[in-house]
Amino acid sequence: FAGAATGPWDADVADFPRQAGETGDSARIMRAVEAAGRGGVVWFPRGEYAIDAMLNVTNFTSLQLHPFAHLKAVKPLPFVLTYNSREKGISRPGTLNLFIRGGDFDGAGLASCVHVKWRHHFTLSDATFRNGLKVGLQFGDEGQTPGCEMIVNNIYCICDRPGMAGNVGFLTYIGDSHFTDMIVVDYTVGIRDARWSNRYTRCHVWGGPVREMLDDSINYDVQGGSAIFRDCYCDTGKIGFRVDGQCRISGCQYFSNPIFKLEDITCIAHKQGHLIVDMGLFVKTAKNVKLYDGCGDVTWTNCDVQGFTPEETPWNGGVAVRTRS
């Protein structure tokens, strides 16, 4: 990160200062993106960036940001950043292996953070999505076929200010993708999957410090089909998993931290589709907790339920459930 001369990038935002009359940094950032050109890489050094107009990357440029490059909305905007690289006449988005890596994208309660659409095999990693007004990180758009094969790793979505209840930390309308090591804190809906065949591994959704975010909270809202969750953690939410399609939940846990005094909890709310729950751990820490509420098309295998009575533990033929008081 020493400087543009030694970096593996094509343009350095530091080389594009504000021009006369500019009070924010959006215009100079877009000049750097344009200078990098198709398939180039733009470097964001450490520092504060005042985003006064939505950044809209459309030229297949990848973005490499210092961990302390803080892009903060300073006025109402749809998003801090959109990444949209669709070419006319190409049904599938072209140019593989593009990426956004690093950075701290801050909606500041004025904007959602980042929206990526019309991408195929795109990597997003090592980034923070803070105080998104409606969404922290979004892939695709409702009702479209906007891409596939997103690779997402080591992201952090967090709200640390009041007045934003009802937002979503991570939202995807893109399928056939892999999402690993994601942490979502105090967004009302942690992760919402609205596509198909996505895979989630070691994701942790929790709430509580901003208490208003818990009132209608859902840790994982699974609206798509054929999703698989492995080793994921529901940590304090009114609903742990809300499942509205075929789904497998393997090695996952629900636990509500009693210091937040959350009641009327449902660990799994199951609307439709066959659900497989195996090797799960579900802990009852309040009086009004349902382990399962749903259509009944579910197979339970080798689950550990703590604090639930046998009458509160759902099971059917062939189920192996271990209950501990």
XYZ file of C-alpha atoms in Angstrom:
325
model
C 0.000 0.000 0.000
C 2.995 2.314 -0.257
C 1.864 4.214 -3.349
C 0.688 4.111 -6.925
C 4.151 3.403 -8.304
C 4.398 0.100 -6.412
C 0.765 -0.987 -6.409
C -0.924 -3.526 -8.710
C -3.495 -1.009 -9.867
C -4.118 1.263 -12.821
C -5.332 4.394 -11.035
C -4.884 5.804 -7.513
C -7.664 8.017 -6.139
C -4.963 10.094 -4.417
C -3.806 11.251 -7.853
C -7.210 12.788 -8.557
C -7.777 15.734 -6.201
C -10.953 17.731 -5.861
C -11.364 20.368 -8.531
C -12.539 23.941 -8.070
C -16.020 24.066 -6.603
C -16.101 20.417 -5.496
C -16.964 19.950 -1.823
C -17.183 16.145 -1.883
C -15.164 13.275 -3.311
C -17.568 11.504 -5.672
C -16.478 13.351 -8.802
C -12.766 12.739 -8.277
C -13.375 9.050 -7.512
C -15.255 8.675 -10.787
C -12.396 10.373 -12.640
C -10.075 7.705 -11.229
C -12.491 4.941 -12.298
C -12.643 6.331 -15.825
C -8.852 6.666 -15.979
C -8.345 3.027 -14.948
C -10.379 1.932 -17.968
C -12.083 -1.343 -18.823
C -10.718 -4.168 -16.703
C -8.518 -1.832 -14.664
C -8.085 -1.608 -10.902
C -8.583 1.527 -8.787
C -6.798 1.968 -5.444
C -8.398 3.872 -2.549
C -5.782 4.901 0.048
C -6.616 5.169 3.716
C -8.749 8.209 4.485
C -12.188 9.824 4.614
C -14.231 10.129 1.417
C -17.358 12.309 1.402
C -19.806 10.729 -1.039
C -22.043 13.518 -2.312
C -23.281 11.718 -5.454
C -23.810 7.987 -5.921
C -20.738 6.251 -7.347
C -21.790 4.259 -10.419
C -19.152 1.895 -11.818
C -20.095 0.606 -15.290
C -16.759 0.019 -17.051
C -15.667 -3.333 -15.553
C -13.173 -1.620 -13.248
C -12.319 -3.468 -10.024
C -11.924 -1.625 -6.729
C -9.194 -2.243 -4.139
C -9.665 -0.260 -0.917
C -7.502 0.192 2.153
C -9.254 -1.304 5.227
C -9.583 2.256 6.590
C -10.839 3.849 3.387
C -14.130 5.220 4.730
C -16.696 6.120 2.034
C -19.505 7.972 3.808
C -22.735 9.381 2.372
C -23.093 13.070 3.189
C -26.522 13.562 1.571
C -29.541 11.354 0.759
C -28.644 8.867 -2.005
C -30.010 5.530 -3.268
C -26.631 3.854 -2.543
C -23.101 4.933 -1.736
C -21.900 2.726 -4.629
C -23.506 0.761 -7.452
C -21.587 -1.680 -9.633
C -23.417 -2.392 -12.887
C -21.550 -3.888 -15.833
C -24.076 -5.132 -18.346
C -23.181 -5.071 -22.021
C -25.723 -4.783 -24.813
C -26.199 -7.955 -26.807
C -24.673 -10.206 -24.119
C -27.205 -12.284 -22.203
C -24.698 -13.190 -19.497
C -22.530 -10.459 -17.945
C -19.069 -10.622 -19.493
C -15.543 -10.113 -18.132
C -14.888 -12.558 -15.291
C -12.842 -12.220 -12.097
C -13.768 -8.625 -11.275
C -13.864 -7.615 -7.610
C -14.413 -5.151 -4.790
C -12.001 -5.744 -1.900
C -11.704 -3.848 1.351
C -13.120 -0.550 2.506
C -15.787 0.766 4.859
C -18.983 1.791 3.038
C -21.123 3.965 5.302
C -24.690 4.921 4.426
C -24.768 7.074 7.579
C -28.548 6.631 7.720
C -28.796 8.631 4.473
C -28.230 5.919 1.872
C -27.988 2.194 1.396
C -24.383 1.055 1.065
C -23.494 -1.061 -2.000
C -25.501 -2.575 -4.867
C -23.886 -5.041 -7.316
C -25.895 -6.224 -10.325
C -25.455 -7.861 -13.711
C -22.340 -9.727 -12.712
C -21.055 -13.243 -13.336
C -18.286 -14.688 -11.169
C -17.577 -11.577 -9.124
C -15.708 -11.480 -5.792
C -16.472 -9.173 -2.889
C -14.423 -9.515 0.281
C -12.936 -7.918 3.407
C -15.393 -5.009 3.532
C -17.743 -3.285 5.993
C -21.270 -2.058 5.208
C -22.327 0.382 7.884
C -25.676 2.041 8.661
C -27.390 1.289 5.368
C -30.716 3.120 5.266
C -32.572 0.254 3.558
C -29.835 -2.261 2.709
C -26.229 -2.812 3.671
C -25.124 -4.974 0.729
C -27.441 -5.947 -2.138
C -26.932 -8.227 -5.139
C -29.279 -7.972 -8.089
C -32.836 -6.680 -8.282
C -36.220 -8.209 -7.654
C -37.828 -9.725 -10.747
C -34.639 -9.813 -12.840
C -32.098 -12.464 -13.804
C -29.122 -10.365 -12.836
C -26.150 -12.731 -12.714
C -24.744 -15.683 -10.784
C -21.675 -17.157 -9.104
C -20.909 -14.378 -6.654
C -18.114 -15.188 -4.214
C -18.444 -13.245 -0.951
C -16.115 -13.643 2.022
C -15.305 -11.840 5.261
C -17.848 -9.041 5.232
C -19.278 -7.104 8.167
C -22.682 -5.400 8.076
C -23.438 -3.256 11.120
C -25.910 -0.607 12.255
C -24.827 1.370 15.293
C -27.335 4.221 15.204
C -31.067 4.371 16.025
C -33.873 5.316 13.668
C -33.249 2.708 10.951
C -35.491 -0.202 11.953
C -36.799 -2.272 9.049
C -33.587 -2.436 7.028
C -31.737 -5.504 5.690
C -28.047 -6.226 6.208
C -27.461 -8.537 3.238
C -29.954 -9.065 0.396
C -29.453 -11.204 -2.685
C -31.547 -11.715 -5.787
C -28.613 -13.589 -7.372
C -28.358 -17.385 -7.219
C -25.726 -20.110 -7.516
C -23.392 -18.187 -5.198
C -21.235 -18.825 -2.145
C -21.307 -16.612 0.956
C -18.870 -17.353 3.777
C -17.770 -15.752 7.051
C -20.339 -12.953 7.014
C -21.292 -11.133 10.223
C -24.424 -8.979 10.430
C -25.155 -6.880 13.532
C -28.334 -4.919 14.300
C -29.974 -4.843 10.918
C -33.672 -5.777 11.409
C -33.311 -8.563 8.820
C -29.818 -9.971 8.876
C -29.613 -12.038 5.686
C -32.406 -12.239 3.100
C -32.008 -14.797 0.311
C -34.534 -14.302 -2.504
C -32.991 -16.513 -5.203
C -31.999 -20.162 -5.537
C -29.159 -22.605 -4.864
C -27.085 -20.306 -2.670
C -24.647 -21.652 -0.081
C -23.949 -19.993 3.277
C -21.125 -21.066 5.577
C -20.107 -19.702 9.017
C -22.448 -16.714 8.937
C -23.373 -15.014 12.225
C -26.395 -12.731 12.561
C -27.062 -11.055 15.882
C -28.897 -8.126 17.392
C -29.431 -6.242 20.613
C -27.245 -3.172 21.182
C -29.645 -1.018 19.118
C -32.716 -2.430 20.853
C -35.350 -1.142 18.401
C -33.898 -3.362 15.684
C -35.096 -6.478 17.543
C -38.837 -5.761 17.433
C -39.496 -7.442 14.055
C -36.113 -9.059 13.623
C -35.351 -12.062 11.411
C -31.877 -13.503 11.434
C -32.167 -15.434 8.145
C -35.094 -14.806 5.765
C -34.976 -17.616 3.195
C -37.346 -16.720 0.362
C -35.561 -18.621 -2.409
C -35.163 -22.337 -2.983
C -32.479 -25.003 -2.523
C -30.461 -22.912 -0.061
C -27.982 -24.627 2.243
C -26.774 -23.141 5.534
C -23.812 -24.740 7.297
C -22.418 -23.770 10.702
C -24.443 -20.549 10.830
C -25.523 -18.812 14.032
C -28.799 -17.091 14.888
C -27.922 -14.931 17.860
C -30.900 -13.025 19.310
C -33.772 -12.432 16.896
C -37.549 -12.764 16.996
C -37.263 -15.357 14.216
C -34.095 -17.334 13.674
C -34.760 -18.922 10.277
C -37.841 -17.943 8.269
C -38.029 -20.553 5.512
C -40.259 -20.174 2.453
C -38.758 -22.807 0.159
C -36.725 -25.994 0.006
C -33.813 -25.602 2.412
C -31.214 -27.466 4.431
C -29.960 -26.148 7.787
C -26.917 -28.112 8.964
C -24.835 -27.596 12.103
C -26.574 -24.292 12.873
C -27.582 -22.792 16.224
C -30.257 -20.528 17.679
C -29.587 -18.714 20.957
C -31.151 -15.518 22.333
C -28.991 -13.545 24.728
C -31.171 -13.124 27.848
C -29.717 -9.701 28.684
C -31.867 -8.244 25.869
C -35.062 -9.774 27.373
C -36.489 -10.796 24.009
C -39.758 -12.794 24.138
C -42.182 -14.408 21.640
C -39.335 -16.071 19.775
C -39.574 -18.637 16.982
C -36.349 -20.460 16.191
C -37.634 -21.770 12.830
C -40.728 -20.369 11.094
C -41.397 -22.688 8.164
C -43.910 -21.641 5.496
C -43.429 -24.140 2.647
C -40.962 -26.466 0.921
C -39.167 -29.480 2.340
C -36.809 -28.543 5.168
C -33.956 -30.663 6.525
C -32.512 -29.718 9.908
C -29.535 -31.758 11.026
C -26.906 -31.433 13.769
C -28.568 -28.258 15.045
C -28.387 -26.732 18.510
C -31.430 -24.791 19.743
C -31.342 -23.205 23.180
C -34.387 -21.848 25.030
C -33.511 -18.829 27.177
C -36.951 -17.189 27.583
C -40.472 -18.311 28.480
C -42.218 -17.768 25.158
C -40.028 -19.612 22.654
C -41.161 -21.939 19.878
C -38.553 -24.225 18.440
C -40.607 -24.785 15.273
C -43.766 -23.287 13.795
C -44.739 -24.303 10.302
C -46.153 -26.588 7.660
C -44.584 -29.767 9.044
C -42.699 -30.844 5.909
C -39.451 -31.182 7.851
C -36.893 -33.843 8.701
C -34.948 -33.477 11.958
C -31.746 -35.442 12.479
C -29.227 -35.468 15.341
C -30.302 -32.142 16.843
C -29.574 -30.960 20.363
C -32.343 -28.904 22.002
C -31.719 -27.345 25.410
C -34.373 -25.977 27.743
C -37.329 -27.290 25.715
C -39.699 -29.914 27.117
C -40.456 -33.023 25.035
C -43.862 -31.510 24.237
C -42.144 -28.407 22.843
C -39.802 -30.427 20.638
C -41.194 -31.169 17.146
C -40.453 -34.562 15.718
C -41.880 -37.191 13.432
C -41.105 -40.728 12.345
C -37.419 -41.460 11.922
C -36.278 -38.364 13.779
C -33.296 -38.529 16.123
C -33.540 -35.574 18.526
C -31.622 -35.305 21.772
C -33.266 -33.171 24.447
C -31.478 -31.703 27.445
C -32.962 -29.635 30.272
